[in-house]
């Protein structure tokens, strides 16, 4: 693995995300604990970086924050084993999986796909790239999220149901992961709705912080 992954937002072609990967979050939304990872994707057009606002999609009245540890892929991975999976990791990112919960609830009821609720423009705010060496154990980092200064999510990646190597191996059986792609590993409990003018802050241990303002799309 070589190179500079600081431009993953420009160069990455997909964002693969995992739903319900923390028991307490699955429970807060009334969902069962999955026996296999629940996978969805966001397009690269969902990315924003600090300085750009999160836009509430038209028709959404319940936009939720989900703070997540993201994995930045460092080399092409097709059907990789769990034992070797960490060799494919270039580093990490702190991300928000912004979710139009009202649209997602309609989709869930109808058995429809989640893309309208999960994959809209600005639905993936991200931090700068975090080198792999900065996080010796991705299953022992604190991730937190505040809205207007109030703590909403305060979790630890040790509570993931499916580990990072398991997720990368599983996902790579279906989708080839390429350098600069990212994998979002799910969110701990405490998700809540935000409105125009709110400021969302997130953090990963003492390593990195992010801040994004929410705006209506009108
Ligand atoms: Mg999520």
mmCIF file of C-alpha atoms and ligand atoms in Angstrom:
data_model
loop_
_atom_site.group_PDB
_atom_site.id
_atom_site.type_symbol
_atom_site.label_atom_id
_atom_site.label_comp_id
_atom_site.label_asym_id
_atom_site.label_seq_id
_atom_site.Cartn_x
_atom_site.Cartn_y
_atom_site.Cartn_z
ATOM 1 C CA UNK A 1 0.000 0.000 0.000
ATOM 2 C CA UNK A 2 1.354 3.391 -0.846
ATOM 3 C CA UNK A 3 0.293 6.890 -1.469
ATOM 4 C CA UNK A 4 -1.509 9.723 0.037
ATOM 5 C CA UNK A 5 -5.119 9.241 0.975
ATOM 6 C CA UNK A 6 -5.809 12.849 1.972
ATOM 7 C CA UNK A 7 -7.808 13.290 -1.260
ATOM 8 C CA UNK A 8 -10.143 10.337 -0.658
ATOM 9 C CA UNK A 9 -13.172 12.639 -0.996
ATOM 10 C CA UNK A 10 -12.190 13.523 -4.558
ATOM 11 C CA UNK A 11 -10.759 10.168 -5.560
ATOM 12 C CA UNK A 12 -13.031 7.666 -3.807
ATOM 13 C CA UNK A 13 -15.806 6.197 -5.914
ATOM 14 C CA UNK A 14 -18.111 4.781 -3.278
ATOM 15 C CA UNK A 15 -19.158 4.859 0.326
ATOM 16 C CA UNK A 16 -20.329 1.526 1.706
ATOM 17 C CA UNK A 17 -22.266 1.834 4.945
ATOM 18 C CA UNK A 18 -23.386 -0.575 7.640
ATOM 19 C CA UNK A 19 -26.697 -0.192 9.469
ATOM 20 C CA UNK A 20 -27.556 -1.360 13.000
ATOM 21 C CA UNK A 21 -23.998 -2.248 14.025
ATOM 22 C CA UNK A 22 -24.474 -1.205 17.665
ATOM 23 C CA UNK A 23 -27.054 -2.968 19.834
ATOM 24 C CA UNK A 24 -28.109 0.167 21.692
ATOM 25 C CA UNK A 25 -28.769 2.024 18.440
ATOM 26 C CA UNK A 26 -30.728 -0.856 16.897
ATOM 27 C CA UNK A 27 -32.829 -0.939 20.060
ATOM 28 C CA UNK A 28 -33.527 2.803 20.125
ATOM 29 C CA UNK A 29 -35.125 2.568 16.675
ATOM 30 C CA UNK A 30 -37.009 -0.628 17.521
ATOM 31 C CA UNK A 31 -34.955 -2.761 15.129
ATOM 32 C CA UNK A 32 -33.872 -6.359 15.704
ATOM 33 C CA UNK A 33 -30.169 -7.191 16.108
ATOM 34 C CA UNK A 34 -29.009 -8.325 12.669
ATOM 35 C CA UNK A 35 -27.432 -11.750 12.146
ATOM 36 C CA UNK A 36 -25.584 -10.448 9.078
ATOM 37 C CA UNK A 37 -24.405 -6.912 8.334
ATOM 38 C CA UNK A 38 -27.039 -4.616 6.860
ATOM 39 C CA UNK A 39 -25.350 -2.878 3.916
ATOM 40 C CA UNK A 40 -26.252 0.185 1.866
ATOM 41 C CA UNK A 41 -24.293 2.681 -0.215
ATOM 42 C CA UNK A 42 -23.933 6.384 -0.704
ATOM 43 C CA UNK A 43 -22.549 7.897 -3.906
ATOM 44 C CA UNK A 44 -19.420 10.056 -3.814
ATOM 45 C CA UNK A 45 -21.672 13.082 -4.484
ATOM 46 C CA UNK A 46 -22.874 12.730 -0.865
ATOM 47 C CA UNK A 47 -19.539 13.996 0.497
ATOM 48 C CA UNK A 48 -18.999 17.381 2.047
ATOM 49 C CA UNK A 49 -16.050 18.654 4.042
ATOM 50 C CA UNK A 50 -15.908 21.294 6.768
ATOM 51 C CA UNK A 51 -16.983 24.711 5.591
ATOM 52 C CA UNK A 52 -19.886 23.359 3.549
ATOM 53 C CA UNK A 53 -23.348 23.067 5.109
ATOM 54 C CA UNK A 54 -25.480 19.983 5.527
ATOM 55 C CA UNK A 55 -28.614 20.613 3.449
ATOM 56 C CA UNK A 56 -31.920 19.186 4.647
ATOM 57 C CA UNK A 57 -33.369 17.366 1.634
ATOM 58 C CA UNK A 58 -36.657 18.696 0.286
ATOM 59 C CA UNK A 59 -39.646 17.097 1.984
ATOM 60 C CA UNK A 60 -37.615 15.814 4.946
ATOM 61 C CA UNK A 61 -38.940 16.826 8.368
ATOM 62 C CA UNK A 62 -36.699 14.574 10.483
ATOM 63 C CA UNK A 63 -33.040 14.724 9.498
ATOM 64 C CA UNK A 64 -30.940 12.693 11.952
ATOM 65 C CA UNK A 65 -27.209 12.755 12.715
ATOM 66 C CA UNK A 66 -25.366 9.423 12.977
ATOM 67 C CA UNK A 67 -21.710 9.778 13.988
ATOM 68 C CA UNK A 68 -19.538 6.933 12.666
ATOM 69 C CA UNK A 69 -15.992 5.682 12.372
ATOM 70 C CA UNK A 70 -15.131 5.292 8.698
ATOM 71 C CA UNK A 71 -12.463 3.062 7.192
ATOM 72 C CA UNK A 72 -10.454 4.400 4.240
ATOM 73 C CA UNK A 73 -9.468 1.602 1.865
ATOM 74 C CA UNK A 74 -5.829 1.466 0.772
ATOM 75 C CA UNK A 75 -5.748 -1.271 -1.832
ATOM 76 C CA UNK A 76 -8.134 -3.153 -4.057
ATOM 77 C CA UNK A 77 -10.047 -5.758 -2.057
ATOM 78 C CA UNK A 78 -12.117 -8.502 -3.665
ATOM 79 C CA UNK A 79 -13.305 -11.412 -1.519
ATOM 80 C CA UNK A 80 -10.639 -10.881 1.142
ATOM 81 C CA UNK A 81 -10.368 -12.917 4.318
ATOM 82 C CA UNK A 82 -11.104 -11.580 7.743
ATOM 83 C CA UNK A 83 -7.552 -12.518 8.817
ATOM 84 C CA UNK A 84 -5.959 -10.290 6.168
ATOM 85 C CA UNK A 85 -8.544 -7.521 6.091
ATOM 86 C CA UNK A 86 -6.574 -4.936 8.060
ATOM 87 C CA UNK A 87 -3.853 -5.035 5.385
ATOM 88 C CA UNK A 88 -6.309 -3.259 3.086
ATOM 89 C CA UNK A 89 -6.903 -0.343 5.466
ATOM 90 C CA UNK A 90 -5.098 2.924 4.694
ATOM 91 C CA UNK A 91 -6.591 4.833 7.572
ATOM 92 C CA UNK A 92 -9.741 6.240 9.061
ATOM 93 C CA UNK A 93 -12.173 9.110 8.914
ATOM 94 C CA UNK A 94 -14.815 10.508 11.220
ATOM 95 C CA UNK A 95 -18.097 10.777 9.338
ATOM 96 C CA UNK A 96 -21.736 11.640 9.724
ATOM 97 C CA UNK A 97 -24.239 9.297 8.107
ATOM 98 C CA UNK A 98 -26.983 11.916 7.747
ATOM 99 C CA UNK A 99 -30.342 10.191 7.524
ATOM 100 C CA UNK A 100 -33.769 11.463 6.502
ATOM 101 C CA UNK A 101 -35.470 9.352 9.166
ATOM 102 C CA UNK A 102 -39.007 10.146 8.007
ATOM 103 C CA UNK A 103 -38.206 9.070 4.454
ATOM 104 C CA UNK A 104 -36.384 5.995 5.768
ATOM 105 C CA UNK A 105 -39.394 4.984 7.867
ATOM 106 C CA UNK A 106 -41.636 5.181 4.790
ATOM 107 C CA UNK A 107 -39.121 3.117 2.804
ATOM 108 C CA UNK A 108 -38.903 0.517 5.586
ATOM 109 C CA UNK A 109 -42.695 0.217 5.768
ATOM 110 C CA UNK A 110 -42.977 -0.214 2.006
ATOM 111 C CA UNK A 111 -39.945 -2.475 1.667
ATOM 112 C CA UNK A 112 -38.321 0.101 -0.602
ATOM 113 C CA UNK A 113 -34.593 0.876 -0.886
ATOM 114 C CA UNK A 114 -33.069 3.433 1.485
ATOM 115 C CA UNK A 115 -31.232 5.645 -0.985
ATOM 116 C CA UNK A 116 -33.651 8.587 -0.831
ATOM 117 C CA UNK A 117 -33.155 8.667 2.940
ATOM 118 C CA UNK A 118 -29.420 8.001 3.067
ATOM 119 C CA UNK A 119 -27.698 9.008 -0.162
ATOM 120 C CA UNK A 120 -28.817 12.572 -0.933
ATOM 121 C CA UNK A 121 -26.357 15.421 -1.531
ATOM 122 C CA UNK A 122 -24.503 16.409 1.688
ATOM 123 C CA UNK A 123 -25.502 13.170 3.444
ATOM 124 C CA UNK A 124 -21.855 12.260 4.132
ATOM 125 C CA UNK A 125 -19.937 15.009 5.954
ATOM 126 C CA UNK A 126 -16.400 13.826 6.714
ATOM 127 C CA UNK A 127 -13.253 14.810 8.587
ATOM 128 C CA UNK A 128 -9.768 14.912 7.180
ATOM 129 C CA UNK A 129 -7.987 11.586 6.631
ATOM 130 C CA UNK A 130 -6.627 9.934 9.784
ATOM 131 C CA UNK A 131 -3.544 7.728 9.144
ATOM 132 C CA UNK A 132 -3.831 4.093 10.201
ATOM 133 C CA UNK A 133 -0.962 4.489 12.662
ATOM 134 C CA UNK A 134 -2.975 7.045 14.671
ATOM 135 C CA UNK A 135 -5.524 4.393 15.697
ATOM 136 C CA UNK A 136 -3.769 1.234 16.946
ATOM 137 C CA UNK A 137 -7.107 -0.437 17.751
ATOM 138 C CA UNK A 138 -10.195 0.631 15.766
ATOM 139 C CA UNK A 139 -12.327 -1.289 18.267
ATOM 140 C CA UNK A 140 -11.449 0.975 21.148
ATOM 141 C CA UNK A 141 -12.073 4.571 20.187
ATOM 142 C CA UNK A 142 -14.675 6.967 21.520
ATOM 143 C CA UNK A 143 -16.977 8.607 19.018
ATOM 144 C CA UNK A 144 -19.206 11.451 20.146
ATOM 145 C CA UNK A 145 -21.634 13.909 18.617
ATOM 146 C CA UNK A 146 -23.030 17.165 19.985
ATOM 147 C CA UNK A 147 -25.823 19.336 18.617
ATOM 148 C CA UNK A 148 -25.564 23.022 19.586
ATOM 149 C CA UNK A 149 -23.144 22.009 22.328
ATOM 150 C CA UNK A 150 -25.369 19.323 23.847
ATOM 151 C CA UNK A 151 -23.976 15.775 23.930
ATOM 152 C CA UNK A 152 -26.249 13.430 21.956
ATOM 153 C CA UNK A 153 -24.072 10.428 21.092
ATOM 154 C CA UNK A 154 -21.184 9.235 23.243
ATOM 155 C CA UNK A 155 -20.154 5.721 22.259
ATOM 156 C CA UNK A 156 -17.166 3.468 21.858
ATOM 157 C CA UNK A 157 -16.343 1.284 18.880
ATOM 158 C CA UNK A 158 -15.809 -1.685 21.237
ATOM 159 C CA UNK A 159 -19.615 -2.009 21.158
ATOM 160 C CA UNK A 160 -19.787 -2.781 17.435
ATOM 161 C CA UNK A 161 -21.662 -6.008 16.662
ATOM 162 C CA UNK A 162 -19.547 -6.810 13.571
ATOM 163 C CA UNK A 163 -15.836 -5.931 13.717
ATOM 164 C CA UNK A 164 -13.926 -3.979 11.083
ATOM 165 C CA UNK A 165 -12.147 -7.075 9.630
ATOM 166 C CA UNK A 166 -15.425 -8.994 9.500
ATOM 167 C CA UNK A 167 -17.181 -6.102 7.745
ATOM 168 C CA UNK A 168 -14.416 -5.618 5.169
ATOM 169 C CA UNK A 169 -14.314 -9.340 4.396
ATOM 170 C CA UNK A 170 -18.106 -9.577 4.158
ATOM 171 C CA UNK A 171 -18.519 -6.454 1.988
ATOM 172 C CA UNK A 172 -15.674 -7.514 -0.334
ATOM 173 C CA UNK A 173 -17.582 -10.710 -1.186
ATOM 174 C CA UNK A 174 -20.152 -8.508 -2.957
ATOM 175 C CA UNK A 175 -18.388 -5.270 -3.896
ATOM 176 C CA UNK A 176 -14.745 -4.776 -4.797
ATOM 177 C CA UNK A 177 -13.419 -2.127 -2.443
ATOM 178 C CA UNK A 178 -10.989 0.223 -4.140
ATOM 179 C CA UNK A 179 -8.366 2.652 -2.836
ATOM 180 C CA UNK A 180 -9.985 5.791 -1.398
ATOM 181 C CA UNK A 181 -13.410 4.137 -0.990
ATOM 182 C CA UNK A 182 -14.721 4.325 2.548
ATOM 183 C CA UNK A 183 -16.730 1.986 4.754
ATOM 184 C CA UNK A 184 -18.929 3.510 7.464
ATOM 185 C CA UNK A 185 -19.150 1.180 10.443
ATOM 186 C CA UNK A 186 -22.449 2.152 12.052
ATOM 187 C CA UNK A 187 -23.539 4.510 14.791
ATOM 188 C CA UNK A 188 -23.980 4.207 18.559
ATOM 189 C CA UNK A 189 -27.199 5.276 20.311
ATOM 190 C CA UNK A 190 -28.372 8.840 20.687
ATOM 191 C CA UNK A 191 -29.388 9.819 17.172
ATOM 192 C CA UNK A 192 -31.714 12.814 17.031
ATOM 193 C CA UNK A 193 -33.295 15.260 14.631
ATOM 194 C CA UNK A 194 -31.620 18.518 13.643
ATOM 195 C CA UNK A 195 -33.077 21.644 12.069
ATOM 196 C CA UNK A 196 -31.851 24.559 10.013
ATOM 197 C CA UNK A 197 -29.334 26.641 11.961
ATOM 198 C CA UNK A 198 -28.182 23.797 14.219
ATOM 199 C CA UNK A 199 -24.477 23.102 14.553
ATOM 200 C CA UNK A 200 -23.357 19.463 14.685
ATOM 201 C CA UNK A 201 -19.964 18.690 16.202
ATOM 202 C CA UNK A 202 -18.314 15.304 16.293
ATOM 203 C CA UNK A 203 -15.135 13.875 17.707
ATOM 204 C CA UNK A 204 -12.994 10.769 17.689
ATOM 205 C CA UNK A 205 -10.970 10.376 20.894
ATOM 206 C CA UNK A 206 -8.612 13.356 21.023
ATOM 207 C CA UNK A 207 -7.582 12.768 17.410
ATOM 208 C CA UNK A 208 -9.993 14.830 15.388
ATOM 209 C CA UNK A 209 -13.070 17.029 15.565
ATOM 210 C CA UNK A 210 -15.560 18.092 12.938
ATOM 211 C CA UNK A 211 -18.210 20.811 12.823
ATOM 212 C CA UNK A 212 -21.022 21.273 10.324
ATOM 213 C CA UNK A 213 -23.953 23.675 10.166
ATOM 214 C CA UNK A 214 -27.382 22.497 9.042
ATOM 215 C CA UNK A 215 -29.348 24.501 6.466
ATOM 216 C CA UNK A 216 -32.649 24.095 4.699
ATOM 217 C CA UNK A 217 -32.337 23.455 0.976
ATOM 218 C CA UNK A 218 -34.661 26.350 0.100
HETATM 219 MG MG1 LIG B 1 -25.507 4.898 9.980
#
